[in-house]
Amino acid sequence: MTAFPLTWLYAPGDRPAVVAKALTCGADVVVIDLEDAVAPDRKAYARAATAELLGNPPAVPVHVRVNTPDSPWGEQDLAALAPAPGLSGLRLPKITSPAEVTHAARRAARADLYALLETALAVEQAYAIAGAHPNLRGIVLGEADLRADLGVRDDTGLDWPRSRVVVAARAAGLPPPSQSVHPDIRDLDGLAASCAHGRALGFLGRAAIHPRQLPVIERAYLPTEAEIERAETVLRAAAAERGALALPDGRFIDAAVVTAARRTLSLAGRR
């Protein structure tokens, strides 16, 4: 996996042909969904098909969104998939407490875990969840469920929970969260605008539900030529003189600015 994955493509676990296609679409990570995308009478089939696929490591990192532990399928998902050689991560839906993360970590000791926060309670517990276990590699908002839980009608009503999750991830030493999916696969302009807003809030990358969304997300999160030039200027100045300093254009440089410049140039390598 790249140091900074930007695209995460969901595919339903009960449709192996769709999963196979997703693996060729250029996403940084493919997320096989065993939860919301799979009907109850297809859960066992989806689990078996996914376990078979992950018997060997695929060419692209694969995460699996399992069912919740309190469902009839969650514990079986963890037991069947945690040992799979091709598994890169488990996405845990509807997490509301650190105890749920530690439970999954005990059941899937080798797996990297990602907690999906989908309720008001989860957002309130964001920092505690983010620091629940060393195997937890990230936290992510599930905005469809959260929107319903909060009764939010306008997208701006989610900005506070979004910022809360960004801050919680940073405070816990986790990477910046990726954005939740944009549900309208035809609205690419709206997706681009939403990604720009998410980037301004501190997100890094985004989940997708259709391959056509991938290039829009990647373009939105890659640094522009101007941003690359500014980052290069910062690093040149920092190499020439230690400590805090001001550039000729008035910009002030300190260690935090240098760190941000380095991340910009790391992302620029993907262009």
Coordinates of C-alpha atoms in Angstrom, one line a residue:
M1 CA 0.0 0.0 0.0
T2 CA 1.2 3.5 -0.7
A3 CA 2.2 5.6 2.3
F4 CA -0.8 7.9 1.8
P5 CA -3.7 5.9 0.3
L6 CA -6.2 8.3 -1.3
T7 CA -8.9 6.0 -2.8
W8 CA -10.8 3.2 -1.2
L9 CA -13.3 1.4 -3.5
Y10 CA -16.2 -0.5 -2.0
A11 CA -17.5 -3.7 -3.7
P12 CA -20.2 -6.1 -2.4
G13 CA -18.8 -9.3 -1.1
D14 CA -21.6 -11.5 -2.6
R15 CA -20.6 -10.4 -6.2
P16 CA -17.2 -11.9 -6.9
A17 CA -17.2 -10.6 -10.4
V18 CA -17.6 -7.1 -9.2
V19 CA -14.9 -7.6 -6.6
A20 CA -12.5 -8.9 -9.3
K21 CA -13.2 -5.8 -11.5
A22 CA -12.7 -3.5 -8.5
L23 CA -9.2 -5.0 -8.1
T24 CA -8.3 -3.7 -11.6
C25 CA -9.7 -0.2 -11.3
G26 CA -6.7 1.6 -9.8
A27 CA -8.0 2.1 -6.3
D28 CA -5.3 2.2 -3.6
V29 CA -7.5 -0.1 -1.4
V30 CA -10.4 -2.3 -2.3
V31 CA -13.0 -2.7 0.5
I32 CA -15.1 -5.8 0.3
D33 CA -18.4 -5.2 2.0
L34 CA -20.1 -7.9 3.9
E35 CA -22.4 -5.6 5.8
D36 CA -24.8 -3.1 4.3
A37 CA -24.3 -4.2 0.7
V38 CA -25.2 -7.9 1.3
A39 CA -28.7 -9.2 2.0
P40 CA -29.1 -11.5 5.1
D41 CA -29.6 -14.6 3.0
R42 CA -26.3 -13.9 1.1
K43 CA -24.1 -13.3 4.1
A44 CA -22.7 -16.8 4.4
Y45 CA -21.9 -16.9 0.6
A46 CA -20.3 -13.5 0.7
R47 CA -18.1 -14.5 3.6
A48 CA -17.0 -17.8 1.9
A49 CA -16.3 -16.1 -1.4
T50 CA -14.2 -13.4 0.4
A51 CA -12.3 -15.9 2.4
E52 CA -11.5 -17.8 -0.8
L53 CA -10.3 -14.7 -2.6
L54 CA -8.0 -13.8 0.3
G55 CA -6.5 -17.2 0.5
N56 CA -3.6 -15.5 -1.4
P57 CA -2.6 -11.9 -1.3
P58 CA -4.3 -10.0 -4.2
A59 CA -2.4 -7.4 -6.3
V60 CA -4.2 -4.6 -4.5
P61 CA -4.6 -4.3 -0.7
V62 CA -8.0 -5.5 0.4
H63 CA -9.9 -4.5 3.5
V64 CA -13.2 -6.2 4.5
R65 CA -16.1 -4.5 6.2
V66 CA -17.4 -7.2 8.5
N67 CA -20.8 -7.3 10.2
T68 CA -21.3 -6.0 13.7
P69 CA -20.5 -8.4 16.6
D70 CA -24.1 -8.3 17.8
S71 CA -25.4 -9.5 14.5
P72 CA -25.8 -13.2 13.6
W73 CA -22.8 -12.9 11.3
G74 CA -20.1 -10.7 12.9
E75 CA -18.3 -13.3 15.0
Q76 CA -18.2 -15.7 12.0
D77 CA -16.8 -13.0 9.8
L78 CA -13.9 -12.3 12.2
A79 CA -13.2 -16.0 12.6
A80 CA -13.2 -16.8 8.9
L81 CA -11.3 -13.7 7.6
A82 CA -8.8 -12.7 10.3
P83 CA -6.4 -15.5 9.4
A84 CA -6.6 -14.9 5.7
P85 CA -3.1 -14.3 4.1
G86 CA -4.5 -11.7 1.7
L87 CA -6.3 -9.6 4.3
S88 CA -4.9 -6.1 4.7
G89 CA -7.4 -4.7 7.1
L90 CA -10.8 -5.1 8.8
R91 CA -13.3 -2.3 8.8
L92 CA -15.5 -2.4 11.9
P93 CA -18.9 -0.9 11.4
K94 CA -21.1 1.0 13.9
I95 CA -18.4 1.2 16.6
T96 CA -19.5 3.2 19.7
S97 CA -17.0 2.3 22.4
P98 CA -13.3 1.3 22.9
A99 CA -14.5 -2.0 24.2
E100 CA -15.8 -3.0 20.8
V101 CA -12.4 -2.3 19.2
T102 CA -10.6 -4.3 21.8
H103 CA -13.0 -7.2 21.4
A104 CA -12.3 -7.2 17.6
A105 CA -8.5 -7.0 18.3
R106 CA -8.7 -10.1 20.5
R107 CA -10.6 -12.0 17.8
A108 CA -8.4 -10.8 15.0
A109 CA -5.0 -10.4 16.6
R110 CA -3.0 -10.1 13.4
A111 CA -5.3 -7.7 11.5
D112 CA -5.1 -4.0 11.1
L113 CA -8.4 -2.4 12.3
Y114 CA -10.4 0.6 11.1
A115 CA -13.3 1.8 13.2
L116 CA -16.4 3.3 11.5
L117 CA -18.1 5.9 13.6
E118 CA -21.8 6.1 12.5
T119 CA -23.7 7.6 15.5
A120 CA -23.7 10.6 17.7
L121 CA -22.4 8.4 20.6
A122 CA -19.5 7.2 18.4
V123 CA -18.6 10.8 17.6
E124 CA -18.6 11.7 21.3
Q125 CA -16.3 8.8 22.0
A126 CA -14.1 9.4 19.0
Y127 CA -10.8 10.0 20.9
A128 CA -11.3 7.1 23.2
I129 CA -12.1 4.8 20.3
A130 CA -9.1 6.1 18.3
G131 CA -6.7 5.2 21.2
A132 CA -8.4 1.9 22.1
H133 CA -5.8 -0.6 20.7
P134 CA -2.4 -0.5 18.9
N135 CA -3.9 -2.5 16.1
L136 CA -6.4 0.3 15.3
R137 CA -5.0 2.1 12.2
G138 CA -7.7 4.6 11.6
I139 CA -11.1 6.0 12.3
V140 CA -13.7 6.9 9.6
L141 CA -17.1 8.6 9.7
G142 CA -20.1 6.6 8.3
E143 CA -22.0 9.7 7.2
A144 CA -25.2 8.0 5.9
D145 CA -26.0 6.5 9.3
L146 CA -24.8 9.5 11.2
R147 CA -27.0 11.8 9.1
A148 CA -30.0 9.7 10.0
D149 CA -29.1 9.5 13.6
L150 CA -28.7 13.3 13.9
G151 CA -31.6 14.2 11.7
V152 CA -29.3 16.4 9.7
R153 CA -30.9 17.8 6.5
D154 CA -28.1 20.0 5.2
D155 CA -24.5 18.8 4.5
T156 CA -23.0 21.6 6.6
G157 CA -24.7 20.0 9.7
L158 CA -22.0 17.3 9.5
D159 CA -19.0 19.7 9.6
W160 CA -18.7 19.6 13.4
P161 CA -18.6 15.7 13.6
R162 CA -16.1 15.7 10.7
S163 CA -13.8 18.1 12.4
R164 CA -14.2 16.1 15.7
V165 CA -13.0 12.9 14.0
V166 CA -10.1 14.7 12.3
V167 CA -8.9 16.1 15.6
A168 CA -9.5 12.8 17.5
A169 CA -7.4 10.9 14.9
R170 CA -4.6 13.4 15.1
A171 CA -4.6 13.4 18.9
A172 CA -4.4 9.6 19.0
G173 CA -1.5 9.6 16.6
L174 CA -3.5 8.1 13.7
P175 CA -3.4 9.1 10.1
P176 CA -5.9 11.7 8.8
P177 CA -9.3 10.1 8.2
S178 CA -10.6 9.4 4.7
Q179 CA -13.9 11.0 3.7
S180 CA -17.1 9.0 3.7
V181 CA -18.6 8.0 0.3
H182 CA -20.4 10.5 -2.0
P183 CA -23.6 8.6 -2.8
D184 CA -24.5 10.1 -6.2
I185 CA -22.2 8.4 -8.7
R186 CA -23.3 10.7 -11.5
D187 CA -22.6 13.9 -9.6
L188 CA -18.8 14.2 -10.3
D189 CA -18.8 18.0 -9.9
G190 CA -20.5 17.7 -6.5
L191 CA -18.0 15.0 -5.6
A192 CA -15.1 17.3 -6.5
A193 CA -16.5 20.2 -4.5
S194 CA -17.1 17.9 -1.5
C195 CA -13.6 16.6 -1.7
A196 CA -12.2 20.1 -1.7
H197 CA -14.2 20.9 1.4
G198 CA -13.1 17.7 3.1
R199 CA -9.5 18.4 2.3
A200 CA -9.9 21.9 3.8
L201 CA -11.2 20.2 7.0
G202 CA -8.2 17.9 7.3
F203 CA -9.3 14.7 5.6
L204 CA -7.0 12.7 3.4
G205 CA -8.5 10.7 0.6
R206 CA -12.0 9.3 0.2
A207 CA -14.0 6.1 -0.1
A208 CA -15.8 5.5 -3.4
I209 CA -18.7 3.3 -4.5
H210 CA -18.0 3.4 -8.3
P211 CA -14.8 3.4 -10.3
R212 CA -15.7 6.6 -12.1
Q213 CA -15.3 8.5 -8.7
L214 CA -11.7 7.4 -8.3
P215 CA -9.9 9.9 -10.6
V216 CA -12.0 12.8 -9.2
I217 CA -11.0 11.9 -5.6
E218 CA -7.3 11.5 -6.5
R219 CA -7.2 14.8 -8.4
A220 CA -8.9 16.6 -5.5
Y221 CA -6.4 15.3 -2.9
L222 CA -3.2 15.5 -4.9
P223 CA -1.2 18.8 -4.4
T224 CA -1.4 21.4 -7.1
E225 CA 1.7 22.7 -8.9
A226 CA 1.6 25.8 -6.8
E227 CA 1.4 23.8 -3.6
I228 CA 4.3 21.7 -4.7
E229 CA 6.4 24.8 -5.6
R230 CA 5.6 26.3 -2.1
A231 CA 6.6 23.1 -0.4
E232 CA 9.9 22.9 -2.3
T233 CA 10.6 26.5 -1.3
V234 CA 10.0 25.7 2.3
L235 CA 12.3 22.7 2.3
R236 CA 15.0 24.6 0.6
A237 CA 14.8 27.4 3.1
A238 CA 14.7 25.0 6.0
A239 CA 17.8 23.2 4.7
A240 CA 19.7 26.4 4.4
E241 CA 18.9 27.8 7.9
R242 CA 17.8 26.0 11.0
G243 CA 15.0 27.2 13.3
A244 CA 12.1 29.5 12.6
L245 CA 12.5 31.9 9.8
A246 CA 10.6 34.1 7.3
L247 CA 10.6 33.8 3.6
P248 CA 11.0 36.8 1.3
D249 CA 7.2 36.7 0.5
G250 CA 6.4 37.0 4.3
R251 CA 5.6 33.4 5.0
F252 CA 6.8 32.2 8.4
I253 CA 8.4 28.8 8.6
D254 CA 8.7 26.5 11.6
A255 CA 8.9 22.8 12.2
A256 CA 5.2 22.3 11.7
V257 CA 5.3 24.0 8.3
V258 CA 8.3 21.9 7.3
T259 CA 6.4 18.7 8.2
A260 CA 3.4 19.8 6.1
A261 CA 5.7 20.5 3.2
R262 CA 7.3 17.1 3.4
R263 CA 3.9 15.5 3.3
T264 CA 2.9 17.6 0.3
L265 CA 5.9 16.4 -1.6
S266 CA 5.3 12.8 -0.6
L267 CA 1.8 13.1 -2.2
A268 CA 3.3 14.9 -5.2
G269 CA 5.2 11.7 -6.0
R270 CA 1.9 10.2 -7.1
R271 CA 1.3 12.8 -9.9

